[in-house]
Structures are given as structure tokens and as C-alpha cells.
Coordinates of C-alpha atoms in Angstrom, one line a residue:
M169 CA -13.7 -2.0 -17.9
S170 CA -12.9 -3.5 -21.3
K171 CA -10.0 -5.8 -22.1
E172 CA -8.2 -2.9 -23.6
E173 CA -8.7 -0.8 -20.5
F174 CA -7.6 -3.7 -18.3
L175 CA -4.3 -4.1 -20.3
E176 CA -3.8 -0.3 -20.0
Y177 CA -4.7 -0.5 -16.2
K178 CA -2.0 -3.2 -15.9
P179 CA -2.4 -4.2 -12.2
I180 CA 0.9 -6.0 -12.1
Q181 CA 4.1 -4.2 -13.2
N182 CA 6.2 -7.3 -13.9
E183 CA 3.6 -9.4 -15.7
G184 CA 5.2 -11.0 -18.7
F185 CA 2.2 -12.8 -20.1
V186 CA -1.6 -12.5 -19.7
G187 CA -3.8 -15.5 -20.6
E188 CA -7.6 -15.6 -20.9
V189 CA -10.1 -18.2 -19.8
I190 CA -13.6 -17.8 -21.3
F191 CA -16.6 -19.2 -19.4
E192 CA -19.4 -19.7 -21.9
D193 CA -21.6 -21.4 -19.4
W194 CA -21.8 -18.5 -16.9
E195 CA -25.5 -17.4 -16.8
D196 CA -25.6 -15.4 -13.6
G197 CA -23.5 -14.3 -10.6
E198 CA -24.1 -17.5 -8.8
D199 CA -22.4 -19.4 -11.6
V200 CA -19.4 -17.1 -11.4
F201 CA -19.2 -17.4 -7.6
S202 CA -19.4 -21.2 -7.7
D203 CA -16.5 -21.5 -10.2
M204 CA -14.4 -18.7 -8.6
K205 CA -14.5 -20.5 -5.2
K206 CA -13.0 -23.6 -6.8
I207 CA -10.4 -21.7 -8.8
V208 CA -9.2 -19.6 -5.9
A209 CA -9.4 -22.3 -3.3
N210 CA -7.2 -21.3 -0.3
D211 CA -4.6 -19.5 -2.5
A212 CA -5.6 -15.8 -2.3
M213 CA -2.9 -13.8 -0.6
T214 CA -3.8 -10.3 -1.7
I215 CA -7.1 -8.9 -3.1
I216 CA -7.5 -5.6 -4.9
L217 CA -10.9 -4.0 -5.5
Q218 CA -12.1 -0.6 -6.7
S219 CA -12.4 1.9 -3.9
K220 CA -16.1 2.5 -3.8
K221 CA -18.4 3.5 -0.9
R222 CA -20.5 0.4 -1.4
V223 CA -17.5 -1.9 -1.2
K224 CA -16.1 -0.2 1.9
Q225 CA -19.5 -0.4 3.6
F226 CA -19.7 -4.1 2.9
L227 CA -16.2 -4.8 4.2
N228 CA -16.9 -2.8 7.4
E229 CA -20.2 -4.6 8.0
E230 CA -18.5 -8.0 7.6
N231 CA -15.6 -6.9 9.8
I232 CA -13.1 -7.7 7.0
P233 CA -9.8 -5.7 7.5
F234 CA -8.7 -3.7 4.5
K235 CA -6.4 -0.8 3.5
I236 CA -6.7 2.0 0.9
H237 CA -3.6 2.4 -1.2
M238 CA -3.3 4.4 -4.4
T239 CA -7.1 4.9 -4.6
E240 CA -7.8 1.1 -4.4
I241 CA -8.9 -1.3 -1.7
Y242 CA -6.4 -3.9 -0.6
L243 CA -7.0 -7.0 1.5
H244 CA -3.6 -8.2 2.8
S245 CA -3.4 -12.0 3.7
P246 CA -7.2 -12.4 4.0
N247 CA -8.4 -15.5 5.7
P248 CA -10.3 -18.1 3.6
Y249 CA -13.7 -17.1 5.1
H250 CA -13.2 -13.5 4.1
V251 CA -12.1 -14.5 0.6
V252 CA -15.3 -16.4 0.1
K253 CA -17.4 -13.5 1.4
V254 CA -15.6 -11.0 -0.9
L255 CA -16.0 -13.3 -3.9
E256 CA -19.7 -13.7 -3.3
E257 CA -20.2 -9.9 -2.9
F258 CA -18.3 -9.2 -6.1
C259 CA -19.7 -12.1 -8.3
V260 CA -23.3 -12.0 -7.1
Y261 CA -24.0 -8.4 -6.1
G262 CA -21.3 -6.3 -7.9
G263 CA -20.1 -3.0 -6.4
S264 CA -16.7 -3.0 -8.0
K265 CA -15.8 -2.8 -11.7
Y266 CA -13.0 -5.3 -11.1
I267 CA -11.3 -7.7 -8.7
T268 CA -7.7 -8.9 -8.8
L269 CA -6.5 -11.7 -6.6
F270 CA -2.8 -12.6 -6.1
L271 CA -2.6 -16.3 -5.7
G272 CA 0.2 -18.3 -4.0
R273 CA 2.3 -15.3 -2.9
P274 CA 1.3 -11.9 -1.6
C275 CA 1.5 -8.9 -3.9
E276 CA 5.1 -7.6 -3.6
F277 CA 5.3 -3.8 -3.5
R278 CA 8.3 -2.0 -5.0
L279 CA 9.3 1.7 -5.4
E280 CA 9.9 2.3 -9.1
Q281 CA 9.6 4.9 -11.8
F282 CA 6.6 4.9 -14.1
G283 CA 5.6 6.4 -17.4
K284 CA 7.4 8.7 -19.8
K285 CA 8.2 11.2 -17.1
G286 CA 9.6 8.6 -14.8
K287 CA 7.4 9.5 -11.8
W288 CA 8.2 7.5 -8.6
D289 CA 5.3 5.4 -7.4
I290 CA 4.5 2.1 -5.8
G291 CA 4.5 -0.9 -8.1
R292 CA 2.8 -4.2 -7.7
H293 CA 4.8 -7.3 -8.5
L294 CA 4.3 -11.1 -8.7
S295 CA 7.0 -13.2 -6.9
G296 CA 8.2 -16.6 -7.8
N297 CA 5.7 -18.7 -9.8
S298 CA 2.7 -17.0 -8.4
V299 CA -0.1 -15.6 -10.6
A300 CA -2.8 -13.0 -10.4
I301 CA -6.3 -13.4 -11.7
T302 CA -8.7 -10.6 -12.7
L303 CA -12.4 -10.4 -13.3
L304 CA -14.0 -7.4 -15.0
G305 CA -17.6 -6.8 -13.9
N306 CA -19.9 -9.1 -15.8
D307 CA -17.4 -10.1 -18.5
P308 CA -17.2 -13.9 -18.6
V309 CA -13.5 -13.8 -19.1
L310 CA -10.9 -14.5 -16.4
Y311 CA -7.5 -12.9 -17.0
V312 CA -4.5 -14.8 -15.7
S313 CA -1.3 -12.7 -15.2
A314 CA 2.1 -14.4 -14.7
Q315 CA 5.7 -13.5 -15.1
N316 CA 6.0 -15.9 -18.1
E317 CA 3.9 -17.9 -20.4
Q318 CA 4.7 -21.3 -18.8
D319 CA 3.6 -20.2 -15.3
C320 CA 0.4 -18.9 -16.9
E321 CA -0.3 -22.1 -18.8
N322 CA 0.4 -24.2 -15.7
F323 CA -2.2 -22.3 -13.7
M324 CA -4.8 -22.4 -16.6
E325 CA -4.4 -26.2 -16.6
L326 CA -4.9 -26.2 -12.8
I327 CA -8.2 -24.3 -13.4
D328 CA -9.6 -27.1 -15.5
T329 CA -8.6 -29.6 -12.8
R330 CA -10.2 -27.6 -10.0
L331 CA -13.4 -27.0 -11.9
D332 CA -13.7 -30.8 -12.1
D333 CA -13.8 -30.7 -8.2
Q334 CA -10.3 -32.1 -7.8
I335 CA -8.4 -30.4 -5.0
I336 CA -4.9 -29.8 -6.4
P337 CA -2.4 -27.6 -4.6
F338 CA -1.1 -24.6 -6.6
M339 CA 2.4 -24.1 -5.1
T340 CA 4.5 -24.6 -2.0
Y341 CA 3.8 -21.9 0.6
E342 CA 6.4 -19.9 2.3
E343 CA 5.5 -18.1 5.4
N344 CA 6.4 -14.4 5.0
S345 CA 4.8 -11.8 7.1
S346 CA 7.1 -9.0 6.2
F347 CA 5.6 -6.0 4.5
D348 CA 8.9 -4.2 4.2
I349 CA 9.6 -2.4 0.9
A350 CA 13.2 -1.8 -0.4
V351 CA 14.1 1.8 -0.9
P352 CA 16.4 2.4 -3.9
P353 CA 19.1 5.1 -3.6
D354 CA 17.6 7.0 -6.5
F355 CA 14.3 7.3 -4.7
L356 CA 16.1 8.9 -1.7
K357 CA 17.9 11.3 -4.0
A358 CA 14.7 12.2 -5.8
F359 CA 12.9 13.0 -2.6
D360 CA 15.9 14.7 -1.0
L361 CA 16.0 12.1 1.8
P362 CA 19.1 11.2 3.8
D363 CA 21.1 8.2 2.5
G364 CA 24.0 8.3 5.0
N365 CA 25.3 5.8 7.6
F366 CA 22.2 4.0 8.8
K367 CA 22.0 0.4 9.8
R368 CA 18.8 -0.1 7.8
I369 CA 16.5 1.9 5.5
F370 CA 13.2 0.4 4.3
A371 CA 9.5 1.5 3.8
R372 CA 6.0 0.5 4.7
L373 CA 2.7 1.2 3.0
L374 CA 0.2 3.3 4.9
N375 CA -3.5 3.8 4.5
D376 CA -4.6 6.8 2.4
P377 CA -4.5 9.7 4.9
N378 CA -8.0 10.8 3.7
E379 CA -9.4 7.5 4.8
G380 CA -7.9 7.2 8.3
G381 CA -8.3 4.0 10.3
D382 CA -4.7 2.8 9.9
D383 CA -2.8 1.4 13.0
T384 CA 0.4 0.8 11.1
L385 CA 1.9 4.1 12.1
H386 CA 0.8 3.7 15.7
K387 CA 2.5 0.2 15.9
L388 CA 5.9 1.5 14.7
Y389 CA 8.2 1.8 17.6
A390 CA 5.3 1.8 20.1
D391 CA 7.7 1.1 23.0
D392 CA 10.0 4.0 22.1
A393 CA 9.4 7.6 23.0
L394 CA 8.4 10.0 20.2
Q395 CA 11.3 12.4 20.7
M396 CA 10.7 15.0 18.0
I397 CA 8.4 15.9 15.1
A398 CA 9.6 18.0 12.2
I399 CA 7.0 19.5 9.8
S400 CA 6.8 22.6 7.7
S401 CA 5.9 26.0 9.3
F402 CA 2.6 26.0 7.5
Y403 CA 1.3 23.5 10.2
D404 CA 1.9 25.5 13.3
D405 CA -1.9 25.5 14.0
V406 CA -1.7 21.6 14.1
L407 CA 0.9 21.5 16.8
D408 CA -0.8 24.3 18.7
E409 CA -4.1 22.3 18.6
L410 CA -2.2 19.2 19.9
Q411 CA -0.5 21.4 22.6
I412 CA 2.9 20.3 21.5
D413 CA 5.8 22.7 22.2
Y414 CA 8.0 23.6 19.3
H415 CA 10.4 26.1 17.8
L416 CA 10.8 27.5 14.3
E417 CA 14.0 27.0 12.4
N418 CA 14.4 28.0 8.8
K419 CA 10.7 27.6 8.0
M420 CA 10.4 24.3 9.7
L421 CA 8.7 23.4 13.0
L422 CA 10.8 21.2 15.4
S423 CA 8.9 19.9 18.4
E424 CA 9.8 18.9 21.9
P425 CA 9.2 15.3 23.0
V426 CA 5.6 14.2 22.7
K427 CA 3.8 13.2 25.8
P428 CA 2.5 9.6 25.8
D429 CA -1.1 10.6 26.5
V430 CA -1.3 12.6 23.3
R431 CA 0.8 10.4 21.1
E432 CA -2.0 8.5 19.4
D433 CA -3.9 11.6 18.6
T434 CA -0.7 13.3 17.4
L435 CA 0.1 10.5 15.0
E436 CA -3.4 10.3 13.7
K437 CA -3.5 14.1 13.0
L438 CA 0.0 14.2 11.5
H439 CA -0.8 11.3 9.1
S440 CA -3.9 13.1 7.9
E441 CA -1.9 16.3 7.2
S442 CA 0.9 14.3 5.5
F443 CA -1.2 14.3 2.3
M444 CA 0.0 17.9 1.7
D445 CA 3.6 17.8 3.0
R446 CA 6.1 15.4 4.4
V447 CA 6.3 14.7 8.1
Y448 CA 9.4 13.6 10.1
L449 CA 9.1 11.5 13.2
F450 CA 12.0 10.6 15.5
Y451 CA 12.0 7.9 18.1
A452 CA 14.1 6.8 21.1
S453 CA 16.7 9.6 20.8
Q454 CA 17.1 13.1 19.4
P455 CA 18.6 13.2 15.9
N456 CA 21.4 15.4 14.7
Y457 CA 19.9 17.5 12.0
Q458 CA 20.1 20.4 9.6
V459 CA 17.2 22.2 8.1
K460 CA 17.6 23.0 4.4
K461 CA 15.5 24.2 1.6
G462 CA 13.6 21.7 -0.5
Q463 CA 11.7 21.7 -3.8
P464 CA 7.9 21.0 -3.7
S465 CA 6.8 18.3 -6.2
S466 CA 3.8 20.2 -7.7
L467 CA 2.5 23.7 -8.2
F468 CA -0.3 23.1 -5.7
K469 CA 2.2 22.1 -3.0
K470 CA 4.5 24.9 -4.0
I471 CA 1.8 27.4 -3.0
F472 CA 1.3 25.8 0.4
S473 CA 4.6 24.2 1.2
S474 CA 7.4 25.9 3.4
K475 CA 10.0 24.4 0.9
A476 CA 12.0 23.1 3.9
T477 CA 13.5 19.6 4.2
L478 CA 15.5 17.9 6.9
D479 CA 18.9 16.3 6.7
F480 CA 19.6 14.1 9.7
N481 CA 21.7 11.4 11.3
L482 CA 20.6 9.1 14.1
E483 CA 22.3 8.3 17.4
K484 CA 22.7 4.7 18.4
N485 CA 19.3 3.0 18.8
G486 CA 17.6 6.0 17.1
K487 CA 14.8 5.5 14.6
A488 CA 13.1 7.9 12.1
V489 CA 10.0 7.7 10.0
V490 CA 9.4 10.1 7.1
L491 CA 5.9 10.2 5.5
V492 CA 6.1 10.8 1.8
L493 CA 4.1 10.1 -1.4
D494 CA 1.0 11.9 -0.2
G495 CA 1.2 10.2 3.2
E496 CA 0.9 6.7 1.8
L497 CA 4.5 5.7 2.3
A498 CA 6.6 5.6 5.5
V499 CA 10.3 5.6 4.8
I500 CA 11.9 4.2 7.9
Y501 CA 15.5 4.6 9.2
E502 CA 17.1 2.5 12.0
N503 CA 20.4 2.8 13.6
E504 CA 20.3 0.0 16.1

């Protein structure tokens, strides 16, 4: 990836300034690794890598947790040992065309519209005075992304200090374990999702359905009964395979409560199918709902989709999870 490709790739949507640090004394991967350990120190909060078979194999062999979002590998809040292992693998052995590390604060995900067509997608943002640094393959240039020029220059000065083996803290840490994503009203409208009287509406990132291995969905409302599934009529064979009772209403399948012993398999299977069509999951209590016609987002989905969506309200203590954006986003409703 060239510098031009990197600037077009734009890993951070709210970067206001990108600086460059050129390392003329880098002769091999060990030199890169040695300097990067000093630069990163204990500040890495999110790491992004190219989704390649070799990279995934390495992470699995080292038991390093990772997720696949938007065709890229993400390490969320990696521990310092894992950061060093990943840096060594990238700098010395390669495997990915690039590596981006968010330092000081985790990558903040936001739902926003991209490009000339204004397509909704998941944006990556810096928060506060944090920065992100990117290496491109064997290129001896470190790109420093910040929200403004001053933050970028401050960190570039810190790089010089750390390379002189002085341990200088980057920024004050704030403990924040929330991965909740705000859901704009325009997003709900664009995806024909309810925006009525709910106590709370937010979203969470999920692993790419084609990759599997994500326990996020299983952990959501694990103590509440899965009262109902709603999915397009195209997937009757899926519910039949899972031996879940259902009825058909206006080209949408509405299930009976799911038994606890098949819940995990059910969520795993439904997540894998959500790549093609949205899935509705209702917990704790039955919703009040109305099935209505929807509009598929692509010609491919128009061929296979039942064109049905669900408008719903929740009873007190009710919860709902709707899988959208090719199954990589769970829009979550709470009424407790």
C-alpha cells in the first residue's frame, strides 16, 4: 500500500491531520520491531490488521482474541504481551500489508454515512487527544493520525523521547469498557427500524457472520428467555432444522419461545444467516408487533429477500436485538 493508497484508505474518519516520521536507519524487521515497541509502549488500545489467513492462523496459535469487522481484523483492548507479539509478527515476519494502532483511547465506532451516495456504514474515530499510528508493509515511514495538528506534533515529539529510552506517559487513562455505539434517528429511518417509546436504543459490533466464533450475541441477555425470533419466510428450513415452532405472517416467520438447550445453536445459526437478511430477537417478554413490507437494500437481496420488516413495541423489561449491516451490527432495544 502506497502513501496515496493509505490516504485514500483513511482508517480514521475524523482524522484532521496526518504526520510522517521517516526512519532512515531501519535496515530489517528487527530494527522496526525494536523501535515500534518503544513507540507504542503500553498505549495500544485497538489494533487493526488486514484480514488474511496467515494473520488469523498466527493469532489463533498464540491464543490472541480478535474479531473480524468490515473485512479487517480487530484486537480490542489487547494486553501488553499480545501487543508485543503482534508487533513482532508484523514487523519481522509480515503477513499483513498494514497495521494501525489506536493509542491512548480505543477506537470509537460510529454509525455514519459515507461517500457520494451517503451509504450507512461503521466509522472509526479518535477520541480526545488520542492518536493512531500506521505502518505500511516494509515502508520506513510511520503515519501519525490525529484530530488536529497540535495533537499530532505532541505525539511525534514523544516518539523522539521514547526512542531515546525515556519512559514518558502519553496521556491520562480513563477506564471505559463500553462498546456501545450510538444509533442516529436517521439510521433507524433508513433501515426501517422502530424509533418509538423505548428506554434505550444502542448498537454493538458483531463478528463477520462468515467467520463465526463470536460470543457477543450469546452474552446479550443470557439470563433472559429468548421469547421470539422473527425472520423472513425464505429461512423456514433454518427454523425447521433447529426444530423451532413458528407460524407464517405476511411473508415473515414468527417463532415460539426457544428452548434453553438449543439457544446457543440457534443464535449461532441465525447469526450466520443474517449476512443475507435481518434477524429479530426478542427477550424476556413477547413484543407487540406488526409485520409490514420492507425494501431490500440491493438487487441480490431483492431476489432472495421476503421484503418483510417488523414494527414493534416492547413490554416493560422487554429487550430486542435486530441484526443488520450484513450481520455485523446488533441494534439493541431496551424497555427496562
